[in-house]
mmCIF file of C-alpha atoms and ligand atoms in Angstrom:
data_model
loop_
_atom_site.group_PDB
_atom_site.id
_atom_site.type_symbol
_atom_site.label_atom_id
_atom_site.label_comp_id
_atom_site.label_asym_id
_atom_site.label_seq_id
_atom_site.Cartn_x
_atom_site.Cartn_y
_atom_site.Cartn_z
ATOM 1 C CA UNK A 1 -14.755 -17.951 6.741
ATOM 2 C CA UNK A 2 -17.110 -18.194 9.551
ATOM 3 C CA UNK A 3 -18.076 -21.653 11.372
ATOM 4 C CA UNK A 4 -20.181 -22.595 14.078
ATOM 5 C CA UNK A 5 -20.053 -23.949 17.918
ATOM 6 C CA UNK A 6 -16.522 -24.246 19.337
ATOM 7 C CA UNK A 7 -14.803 -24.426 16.241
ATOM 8 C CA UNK A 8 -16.135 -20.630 15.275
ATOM 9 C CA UNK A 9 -13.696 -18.464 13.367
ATOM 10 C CA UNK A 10 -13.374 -15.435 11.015
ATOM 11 C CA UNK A 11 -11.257 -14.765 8.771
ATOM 12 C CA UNK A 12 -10.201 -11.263 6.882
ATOM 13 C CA UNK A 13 -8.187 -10.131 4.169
ATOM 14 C CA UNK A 14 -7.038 -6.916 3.078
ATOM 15 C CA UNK A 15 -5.189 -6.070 0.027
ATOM 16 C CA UNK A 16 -1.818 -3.938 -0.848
ATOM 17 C CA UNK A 17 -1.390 -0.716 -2.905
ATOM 18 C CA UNK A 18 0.570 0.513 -5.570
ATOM 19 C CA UNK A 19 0.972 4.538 -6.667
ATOM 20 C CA UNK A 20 -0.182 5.271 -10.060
ATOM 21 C CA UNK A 21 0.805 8.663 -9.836
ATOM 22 C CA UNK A 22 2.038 11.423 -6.594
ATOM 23 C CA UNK A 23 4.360 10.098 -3.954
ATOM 24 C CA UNK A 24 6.109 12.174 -1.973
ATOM 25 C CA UNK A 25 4.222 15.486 -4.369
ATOM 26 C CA UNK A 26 1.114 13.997 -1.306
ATOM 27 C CA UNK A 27 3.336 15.195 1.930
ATOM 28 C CA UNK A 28 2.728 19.236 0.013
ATOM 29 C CA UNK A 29 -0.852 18.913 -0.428
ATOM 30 C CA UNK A 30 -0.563 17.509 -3.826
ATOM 31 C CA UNK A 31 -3.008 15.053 -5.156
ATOM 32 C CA UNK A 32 -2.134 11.248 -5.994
ATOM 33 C CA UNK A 33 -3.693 8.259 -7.000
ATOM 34 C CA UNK A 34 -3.092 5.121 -5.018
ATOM 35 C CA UNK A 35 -4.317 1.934 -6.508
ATOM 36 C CA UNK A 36 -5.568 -1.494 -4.047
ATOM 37 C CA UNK A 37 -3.695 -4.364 -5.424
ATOM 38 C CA UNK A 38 -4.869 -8.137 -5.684
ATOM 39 C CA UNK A 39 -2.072 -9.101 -3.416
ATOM 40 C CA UNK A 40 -4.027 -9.839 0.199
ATOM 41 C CA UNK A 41 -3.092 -10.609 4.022
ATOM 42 C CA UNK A 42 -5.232 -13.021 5.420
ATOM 43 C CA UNK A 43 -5.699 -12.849 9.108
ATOM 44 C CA UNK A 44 -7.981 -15.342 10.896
ATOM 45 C CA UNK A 45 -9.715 -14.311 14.666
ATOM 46 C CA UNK A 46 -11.033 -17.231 16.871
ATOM 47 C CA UNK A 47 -11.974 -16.974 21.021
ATOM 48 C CA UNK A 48 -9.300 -18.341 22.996
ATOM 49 C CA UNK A 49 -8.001 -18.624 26.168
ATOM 50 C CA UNK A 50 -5.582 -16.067 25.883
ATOM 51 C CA UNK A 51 -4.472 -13.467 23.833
ATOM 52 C CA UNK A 52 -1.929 -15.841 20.984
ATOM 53 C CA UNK A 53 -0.495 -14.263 18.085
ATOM 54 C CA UNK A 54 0.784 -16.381 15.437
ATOM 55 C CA UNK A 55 2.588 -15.255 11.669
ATOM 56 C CA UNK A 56 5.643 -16.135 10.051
ATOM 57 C CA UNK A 57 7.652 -14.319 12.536
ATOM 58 C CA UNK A 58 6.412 -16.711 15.310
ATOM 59 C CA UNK A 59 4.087 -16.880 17.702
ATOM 60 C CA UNK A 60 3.748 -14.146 20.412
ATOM 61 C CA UNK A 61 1.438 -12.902 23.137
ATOM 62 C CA UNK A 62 0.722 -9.520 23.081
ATOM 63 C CA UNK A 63 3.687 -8.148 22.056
ATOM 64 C CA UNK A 64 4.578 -4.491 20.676
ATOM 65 C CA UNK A 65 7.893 -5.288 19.093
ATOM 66 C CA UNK A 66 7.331 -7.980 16.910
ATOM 67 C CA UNK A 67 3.941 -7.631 16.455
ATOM 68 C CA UNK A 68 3.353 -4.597 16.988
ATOM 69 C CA UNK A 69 0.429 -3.735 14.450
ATOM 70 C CA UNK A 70 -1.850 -6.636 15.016
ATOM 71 C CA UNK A 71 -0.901 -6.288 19.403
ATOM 72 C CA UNK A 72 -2.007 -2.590 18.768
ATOM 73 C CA UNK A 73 -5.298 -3.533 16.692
ATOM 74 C CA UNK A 74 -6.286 -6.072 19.418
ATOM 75 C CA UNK A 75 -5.768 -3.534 22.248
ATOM 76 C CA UNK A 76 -7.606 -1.022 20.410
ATOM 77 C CA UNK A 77 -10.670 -3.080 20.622
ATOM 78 C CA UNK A 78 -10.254 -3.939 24.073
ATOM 79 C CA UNK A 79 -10.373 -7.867 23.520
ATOM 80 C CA UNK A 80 -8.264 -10.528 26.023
ATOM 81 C CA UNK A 81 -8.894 -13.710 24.811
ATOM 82 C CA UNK A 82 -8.461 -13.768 20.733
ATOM 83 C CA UNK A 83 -5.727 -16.315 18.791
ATOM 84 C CA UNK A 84 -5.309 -14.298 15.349
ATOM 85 C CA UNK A 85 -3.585 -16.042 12.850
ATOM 86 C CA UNK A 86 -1.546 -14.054 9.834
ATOM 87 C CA UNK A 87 -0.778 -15.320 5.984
ATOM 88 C CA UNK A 88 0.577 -12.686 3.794
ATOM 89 C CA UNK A 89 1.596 -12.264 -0.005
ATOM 90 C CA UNK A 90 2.441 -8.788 0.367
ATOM 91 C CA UNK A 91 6.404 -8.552 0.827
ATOM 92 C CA UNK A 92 6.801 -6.594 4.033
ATOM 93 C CA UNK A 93 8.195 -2.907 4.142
ATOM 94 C CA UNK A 94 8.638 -2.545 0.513
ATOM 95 C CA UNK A 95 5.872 0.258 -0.207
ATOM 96 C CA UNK A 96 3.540 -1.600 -0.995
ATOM 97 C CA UNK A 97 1.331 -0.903 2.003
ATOM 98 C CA UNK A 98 1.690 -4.322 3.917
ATOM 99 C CA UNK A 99 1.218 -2.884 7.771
ATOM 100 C CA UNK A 100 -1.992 -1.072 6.748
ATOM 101 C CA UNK A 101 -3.261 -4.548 4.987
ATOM 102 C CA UNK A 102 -2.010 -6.617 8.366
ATOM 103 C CA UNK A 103 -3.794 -3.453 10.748
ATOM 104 C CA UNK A 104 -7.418 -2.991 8.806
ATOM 105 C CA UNK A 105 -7.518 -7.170 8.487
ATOM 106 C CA UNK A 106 -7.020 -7.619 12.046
ATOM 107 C CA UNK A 107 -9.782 -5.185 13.099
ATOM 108 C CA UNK A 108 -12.500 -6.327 10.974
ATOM 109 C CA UNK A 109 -11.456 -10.132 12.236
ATOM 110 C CA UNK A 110 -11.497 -9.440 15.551
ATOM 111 C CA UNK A 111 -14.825 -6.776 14.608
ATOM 112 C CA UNK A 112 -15.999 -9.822 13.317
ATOM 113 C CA UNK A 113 -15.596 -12.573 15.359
ATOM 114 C CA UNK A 114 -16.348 -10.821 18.451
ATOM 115 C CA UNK A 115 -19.621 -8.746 16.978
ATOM 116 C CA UNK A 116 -18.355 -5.158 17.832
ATOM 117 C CA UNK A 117 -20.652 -3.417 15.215
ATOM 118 C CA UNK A 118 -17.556 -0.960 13.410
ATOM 119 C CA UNK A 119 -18.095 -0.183 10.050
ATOM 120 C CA UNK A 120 -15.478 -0.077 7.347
ATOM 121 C CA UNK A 121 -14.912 3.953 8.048
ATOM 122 C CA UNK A 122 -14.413 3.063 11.534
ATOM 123 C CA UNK A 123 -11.994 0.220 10.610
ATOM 124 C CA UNK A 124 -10.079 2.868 8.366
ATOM 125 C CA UNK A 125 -9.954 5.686 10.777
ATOM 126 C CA UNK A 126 -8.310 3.080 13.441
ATOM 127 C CA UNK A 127 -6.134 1.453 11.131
ATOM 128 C CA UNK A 128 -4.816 4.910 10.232
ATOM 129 C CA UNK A 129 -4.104 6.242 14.625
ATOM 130 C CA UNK A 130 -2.496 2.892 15.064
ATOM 131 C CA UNK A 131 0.131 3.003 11.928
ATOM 132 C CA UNK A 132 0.521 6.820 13.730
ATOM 133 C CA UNK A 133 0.931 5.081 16.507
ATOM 134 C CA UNK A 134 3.508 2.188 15.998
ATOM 135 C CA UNK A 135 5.468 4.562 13.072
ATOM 136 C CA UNK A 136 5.575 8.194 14.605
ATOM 137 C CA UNK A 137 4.032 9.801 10.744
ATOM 138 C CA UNK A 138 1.495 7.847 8.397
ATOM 139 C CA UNK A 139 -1.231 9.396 5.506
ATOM 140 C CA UNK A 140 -3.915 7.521 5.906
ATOM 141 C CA UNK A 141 -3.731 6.650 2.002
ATOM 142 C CA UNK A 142 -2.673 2.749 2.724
ATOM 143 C CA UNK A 143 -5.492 2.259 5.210
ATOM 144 C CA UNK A 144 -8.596 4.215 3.539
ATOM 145 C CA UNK A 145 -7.165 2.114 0.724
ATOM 146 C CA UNK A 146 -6.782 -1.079 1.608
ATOM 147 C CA UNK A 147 -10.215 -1.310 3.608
ATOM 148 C CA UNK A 148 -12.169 0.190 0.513
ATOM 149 C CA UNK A 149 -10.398 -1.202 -2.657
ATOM 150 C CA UNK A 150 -10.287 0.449 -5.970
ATOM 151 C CA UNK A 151 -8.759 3.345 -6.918
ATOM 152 C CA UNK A 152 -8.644 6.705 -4.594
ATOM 153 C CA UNK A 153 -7.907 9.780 -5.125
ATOM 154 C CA UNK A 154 -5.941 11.379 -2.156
ATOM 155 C CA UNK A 155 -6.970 13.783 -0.442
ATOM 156 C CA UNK A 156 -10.391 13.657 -2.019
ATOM 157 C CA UNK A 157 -10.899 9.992 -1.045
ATOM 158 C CA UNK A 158 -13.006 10.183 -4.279
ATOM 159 C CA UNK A 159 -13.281 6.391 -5.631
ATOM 160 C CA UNK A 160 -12.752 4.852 -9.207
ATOM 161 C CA UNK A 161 -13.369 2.013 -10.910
ATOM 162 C CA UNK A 162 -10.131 -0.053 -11.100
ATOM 163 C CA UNK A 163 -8.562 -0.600 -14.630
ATOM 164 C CA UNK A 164 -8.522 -3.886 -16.299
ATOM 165 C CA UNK A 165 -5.138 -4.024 -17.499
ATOM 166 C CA UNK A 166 -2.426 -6.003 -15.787
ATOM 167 C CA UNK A 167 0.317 -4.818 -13.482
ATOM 168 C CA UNK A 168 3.823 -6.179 -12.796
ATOM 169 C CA UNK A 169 5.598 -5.243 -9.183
ATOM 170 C CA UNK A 170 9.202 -5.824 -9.753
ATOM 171 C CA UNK A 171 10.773 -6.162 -6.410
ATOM 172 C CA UNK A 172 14.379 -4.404 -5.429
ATOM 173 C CA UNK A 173 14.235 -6.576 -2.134
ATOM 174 C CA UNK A 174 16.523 -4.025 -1.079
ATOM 175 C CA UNK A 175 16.462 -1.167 1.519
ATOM 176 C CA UNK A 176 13.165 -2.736 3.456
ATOM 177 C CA UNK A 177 12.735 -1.272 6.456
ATOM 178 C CA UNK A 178 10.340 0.247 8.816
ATOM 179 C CA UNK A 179 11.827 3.356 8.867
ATOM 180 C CA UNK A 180 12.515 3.989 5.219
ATOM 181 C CA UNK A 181 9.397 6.181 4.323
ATOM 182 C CA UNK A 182 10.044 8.789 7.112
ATOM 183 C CA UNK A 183 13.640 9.024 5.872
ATOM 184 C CA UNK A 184 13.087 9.536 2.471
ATOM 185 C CA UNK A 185 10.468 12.106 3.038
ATOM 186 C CA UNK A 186 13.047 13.683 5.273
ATOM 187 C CA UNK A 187 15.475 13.618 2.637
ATOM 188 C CA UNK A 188 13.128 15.131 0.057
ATOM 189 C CA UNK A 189 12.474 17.736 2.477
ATOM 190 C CA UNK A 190 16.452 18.569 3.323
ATOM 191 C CA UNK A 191 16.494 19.062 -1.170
ATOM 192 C CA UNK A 192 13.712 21.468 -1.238
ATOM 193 C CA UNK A 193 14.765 23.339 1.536
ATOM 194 C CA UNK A 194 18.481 24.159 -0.130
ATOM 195 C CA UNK A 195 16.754 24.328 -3.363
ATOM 196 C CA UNK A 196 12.941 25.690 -3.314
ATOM 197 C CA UNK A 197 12.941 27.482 -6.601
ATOM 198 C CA UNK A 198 13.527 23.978 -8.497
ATOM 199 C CA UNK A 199 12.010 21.216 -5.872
ATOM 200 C CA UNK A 200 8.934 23.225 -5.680
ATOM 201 C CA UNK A 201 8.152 23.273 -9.480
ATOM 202 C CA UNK A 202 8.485 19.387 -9.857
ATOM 203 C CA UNK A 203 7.030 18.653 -7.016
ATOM 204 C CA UNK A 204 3.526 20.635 -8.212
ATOM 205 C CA UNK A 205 3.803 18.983 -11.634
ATOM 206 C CA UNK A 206 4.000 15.583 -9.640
ATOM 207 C CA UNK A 207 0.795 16.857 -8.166
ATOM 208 C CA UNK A 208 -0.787 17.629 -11.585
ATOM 209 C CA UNK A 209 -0.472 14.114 -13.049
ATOM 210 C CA UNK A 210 -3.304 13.114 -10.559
ATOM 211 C CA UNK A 211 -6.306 15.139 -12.037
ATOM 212 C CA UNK A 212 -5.165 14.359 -15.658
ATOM 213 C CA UNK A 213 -4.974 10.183 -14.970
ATOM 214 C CA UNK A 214 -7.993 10.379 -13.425
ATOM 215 C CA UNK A 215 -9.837 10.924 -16.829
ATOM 216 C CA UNK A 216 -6.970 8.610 -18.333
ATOM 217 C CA UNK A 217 -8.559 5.774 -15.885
ATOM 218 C CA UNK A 218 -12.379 6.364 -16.872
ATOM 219 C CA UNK A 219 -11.181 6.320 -20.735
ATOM 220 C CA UNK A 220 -8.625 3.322 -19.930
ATOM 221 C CA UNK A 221 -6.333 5.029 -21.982
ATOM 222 C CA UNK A 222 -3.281 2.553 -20.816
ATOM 223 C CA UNK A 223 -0.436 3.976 -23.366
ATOM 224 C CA UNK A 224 -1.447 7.702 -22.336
ATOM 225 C CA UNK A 225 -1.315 6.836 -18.156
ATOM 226 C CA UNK A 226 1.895 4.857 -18.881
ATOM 227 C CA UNK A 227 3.876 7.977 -20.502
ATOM 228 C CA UNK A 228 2.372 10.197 -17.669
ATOM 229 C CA UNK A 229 3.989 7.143 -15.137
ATOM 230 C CA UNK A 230 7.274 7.564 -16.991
ATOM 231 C CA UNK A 231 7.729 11.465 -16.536
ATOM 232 C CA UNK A 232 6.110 10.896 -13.036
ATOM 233 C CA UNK A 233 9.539 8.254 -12.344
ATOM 234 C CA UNK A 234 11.700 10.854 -14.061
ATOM 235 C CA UNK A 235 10.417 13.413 -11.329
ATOM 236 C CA UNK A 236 10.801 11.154 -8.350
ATOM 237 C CA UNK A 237 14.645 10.423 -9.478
ATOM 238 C CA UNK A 238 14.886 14.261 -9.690
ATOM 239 C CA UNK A 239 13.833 14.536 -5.976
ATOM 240 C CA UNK A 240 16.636 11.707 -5.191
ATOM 241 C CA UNK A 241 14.246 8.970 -4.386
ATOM 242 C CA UNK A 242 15.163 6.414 -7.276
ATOM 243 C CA UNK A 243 18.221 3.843 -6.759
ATOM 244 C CA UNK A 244 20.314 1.832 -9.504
ATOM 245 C CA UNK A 245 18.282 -1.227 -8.806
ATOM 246 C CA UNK A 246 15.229 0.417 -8.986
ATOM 247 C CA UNK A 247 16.107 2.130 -12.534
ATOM 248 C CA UNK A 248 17.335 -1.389 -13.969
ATOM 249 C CA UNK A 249 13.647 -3.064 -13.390
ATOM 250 C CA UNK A 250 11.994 0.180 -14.643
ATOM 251 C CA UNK A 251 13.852 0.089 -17.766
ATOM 252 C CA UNK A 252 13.700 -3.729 -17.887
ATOM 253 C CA UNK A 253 10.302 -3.743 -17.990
ATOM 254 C CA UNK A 254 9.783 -0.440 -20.419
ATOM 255 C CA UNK A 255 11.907 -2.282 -22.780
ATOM 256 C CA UNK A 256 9.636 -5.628 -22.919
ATOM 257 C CA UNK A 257 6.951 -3.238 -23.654
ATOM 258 C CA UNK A 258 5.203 -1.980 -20.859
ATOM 259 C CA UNK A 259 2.703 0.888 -21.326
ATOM 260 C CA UNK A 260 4.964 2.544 -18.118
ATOM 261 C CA UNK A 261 7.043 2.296 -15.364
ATOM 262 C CA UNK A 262 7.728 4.117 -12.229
ATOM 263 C CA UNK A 263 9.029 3.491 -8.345
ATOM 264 C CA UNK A 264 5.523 3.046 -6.563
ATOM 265 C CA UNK A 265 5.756 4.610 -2.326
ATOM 266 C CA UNK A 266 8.738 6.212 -1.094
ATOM 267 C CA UNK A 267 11.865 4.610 -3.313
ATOM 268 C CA UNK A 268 15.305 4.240 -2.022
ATOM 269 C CA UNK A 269 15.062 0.566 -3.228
ATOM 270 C CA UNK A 270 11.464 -1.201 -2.290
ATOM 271 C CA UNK A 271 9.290 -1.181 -5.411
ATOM 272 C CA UNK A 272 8.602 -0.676 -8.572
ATOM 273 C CA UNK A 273 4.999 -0.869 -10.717
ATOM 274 C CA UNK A 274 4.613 -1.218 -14.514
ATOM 275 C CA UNK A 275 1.513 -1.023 -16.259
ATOM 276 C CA UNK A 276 1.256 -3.734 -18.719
ATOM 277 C CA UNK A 277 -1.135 -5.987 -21.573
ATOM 278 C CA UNK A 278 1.691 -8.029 -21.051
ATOM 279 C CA UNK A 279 2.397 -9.016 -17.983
ATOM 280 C CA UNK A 280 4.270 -12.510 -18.837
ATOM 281 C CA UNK A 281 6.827 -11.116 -20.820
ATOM 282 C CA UNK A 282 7.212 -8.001 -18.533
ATOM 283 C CA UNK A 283 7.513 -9.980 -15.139
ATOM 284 C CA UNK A 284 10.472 -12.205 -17.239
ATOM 285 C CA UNK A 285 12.548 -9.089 -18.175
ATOM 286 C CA UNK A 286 12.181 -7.794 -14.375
ATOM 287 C CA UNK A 287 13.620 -10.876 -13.686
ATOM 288 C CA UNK A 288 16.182 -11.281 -15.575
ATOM 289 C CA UNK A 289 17.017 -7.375 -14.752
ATOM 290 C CA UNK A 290 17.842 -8.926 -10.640
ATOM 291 C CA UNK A 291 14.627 -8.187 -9.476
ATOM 292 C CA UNK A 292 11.464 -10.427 -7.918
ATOM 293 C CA UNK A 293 8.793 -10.134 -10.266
ATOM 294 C CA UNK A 294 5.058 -10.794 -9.242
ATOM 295 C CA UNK A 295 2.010 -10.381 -11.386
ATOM 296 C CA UNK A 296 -0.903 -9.145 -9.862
ATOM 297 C CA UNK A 297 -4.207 -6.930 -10.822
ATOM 298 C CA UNK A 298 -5.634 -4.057 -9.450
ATOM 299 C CA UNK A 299 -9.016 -4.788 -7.570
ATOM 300 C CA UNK A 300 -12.118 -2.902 -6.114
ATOM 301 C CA UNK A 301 -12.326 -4.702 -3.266
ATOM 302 C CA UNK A 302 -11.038 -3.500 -0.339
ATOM 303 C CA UNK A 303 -11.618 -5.864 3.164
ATOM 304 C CA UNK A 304 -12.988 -9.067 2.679
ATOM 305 C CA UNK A 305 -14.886 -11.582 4.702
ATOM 306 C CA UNK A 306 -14.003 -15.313 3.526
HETATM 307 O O1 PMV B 1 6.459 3.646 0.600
HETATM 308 P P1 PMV B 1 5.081 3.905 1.115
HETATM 309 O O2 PMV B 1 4.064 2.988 0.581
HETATM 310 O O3 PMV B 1 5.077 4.055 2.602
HETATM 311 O O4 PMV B 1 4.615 5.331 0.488
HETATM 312 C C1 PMV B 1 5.154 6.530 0.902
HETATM 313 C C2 PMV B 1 4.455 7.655 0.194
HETATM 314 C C3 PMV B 1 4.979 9.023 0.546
HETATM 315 O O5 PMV B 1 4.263 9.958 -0.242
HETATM 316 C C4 PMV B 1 6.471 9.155 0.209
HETATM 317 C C5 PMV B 1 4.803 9.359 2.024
HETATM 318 C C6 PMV B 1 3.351 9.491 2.476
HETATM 319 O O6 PMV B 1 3.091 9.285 3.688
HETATM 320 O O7 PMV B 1 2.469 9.831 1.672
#
């Protein structure tokens, strides 16, 4: 949204991301397939006085610790007088790429509202050196993702279509925190170290689900992707990823009939995604299974002006 005179201000969204296919296989050079997902951050810019910073955390100034993305994003473009506002529906911390969608929305607000002339590559390329920035370690999968939309192949960046089926995100709300992702990779890195001669093999056949769902995707052959997902999840619980909670919405959610079901991002509680022509009946048994169900679709659209 965009209005005029004093009352002038724009407002961004940027969705989330699930993982069809290659987690952790994506640290070795192994391809994946991450998937934007209708969930969306809204962030509005307008001119102010000062530099205010308002979300359901509170409101700040500038301030690195509590807000550190969106205080990063402003000081990257060098602006001292922006109020940004921040909605979210994507749960924070949980895989599902919510500081990339809060970082990439900010920048094309501000880009916006202030006229700065960066494109969406530029947006991407600057969400990705701040999330290095605040986090230490970051692929640039959730930003090139959640600026573009659809559904990228990594490292290829090559773009699909997205599929028309629905998708069910079963919640864990458990283990959400900022620092999860570099210590899971770290554990998955401590396993193949003692054992190379058995991490290495599953970790290339995580790899080769990519190449093989990308056809799967074209053809929207759902039953075929969701038994690749399934052996996919059975791979990431062999590299120590998967937790009991996580398991009980998986199988919850096979069981009502899901195509598949897998831990989407780095596991150790977080998320889950299933695949689903159901998605009613899918988000009920996650449910019931202890976990918070939301029903969403995948989308092509990456950044958004409204
Ligand atoms: O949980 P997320 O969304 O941060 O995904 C992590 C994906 C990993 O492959 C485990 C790490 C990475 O940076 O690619």
């Amino acid at each position: 949204m965009t209005l005029n005179g004093d009352n002038k201000m724009t407002t961004c969204s940027a969705p989330g991301k699930i993982y069809l296919f290659g987690e952790h296989a994506v640290v070795y050079g192994e391809s994946a397939l991450a998937c934007a997902v209708d969930m969306r951050t809204h962030v509005t810019a307008k001119k102010s006085g000062s530099i205010k910073i308002t979300s359901k955390i509170g409101t700040t100034g500038l301030d690195f610790r509590k807000h550190a993305y969106v205080s990063s994003a402003i000081k990257k473009l060098d602006v001292k007088d922006v109020a940004v506002k921040i909605t979210s529906d994507i749960p924070i911390g949980s895989g599902l790429g919510s500081s990339a969608a809060v970082t990439v929305a900010t920048l094309s607000a501000i880009n916006e509202e202030y006229s700065l002339g960066y494109v969406k590559e530029d947006i991407a390329r600057m969400g990705h050196e701040i999330e290095l920035d605040v986090q230490g370690a970051a692929s640039p999968t959730d930003t090139f993702v959640s600026t573009m939309g659809g559904i990228v192949e990594i490292p290829s960046r090559k773009r699909l279509e997205p599929m028309d089926c629905g998708v069910v995100i079963g919640n864990t709300n458990k283990g959400a925190t900022s620092k999860k992702t570099a210590r899971l990779v770290k554990q998955v890195a401590v396993l193949r170290e003692e054992y190379p001669e058995v991490i290495n093999p599953i970790i290339k056949t995580i790899g080769s689900f990519t190449q093989k769902g990308m056809s799967l995707v074209s053809e929207k052959d759902y039953t075929s992707l969701g038994k690749l997902m399934n052996i996919n999840h059975g791979l990431l619980d062999a590299l120590g990823v998967g937790t009991t909670e996580l398991s009980a919405l998986v199988y919850a959610a096979r069981d009502a009939g899901a195509f598949g079901a897998k831990i989407t991002g780095a596991g150790g509680g977080g998320c889950m995604v299933a695949l689903t022509d159901s998605p009613g009946k899918v988000a009920s048994a996650i449910s019931k299974a202890g976990g918070q169900a939301i029903i969403t679709k995948f989308t092509k659209e990456g950044i958004l002006k409204e």
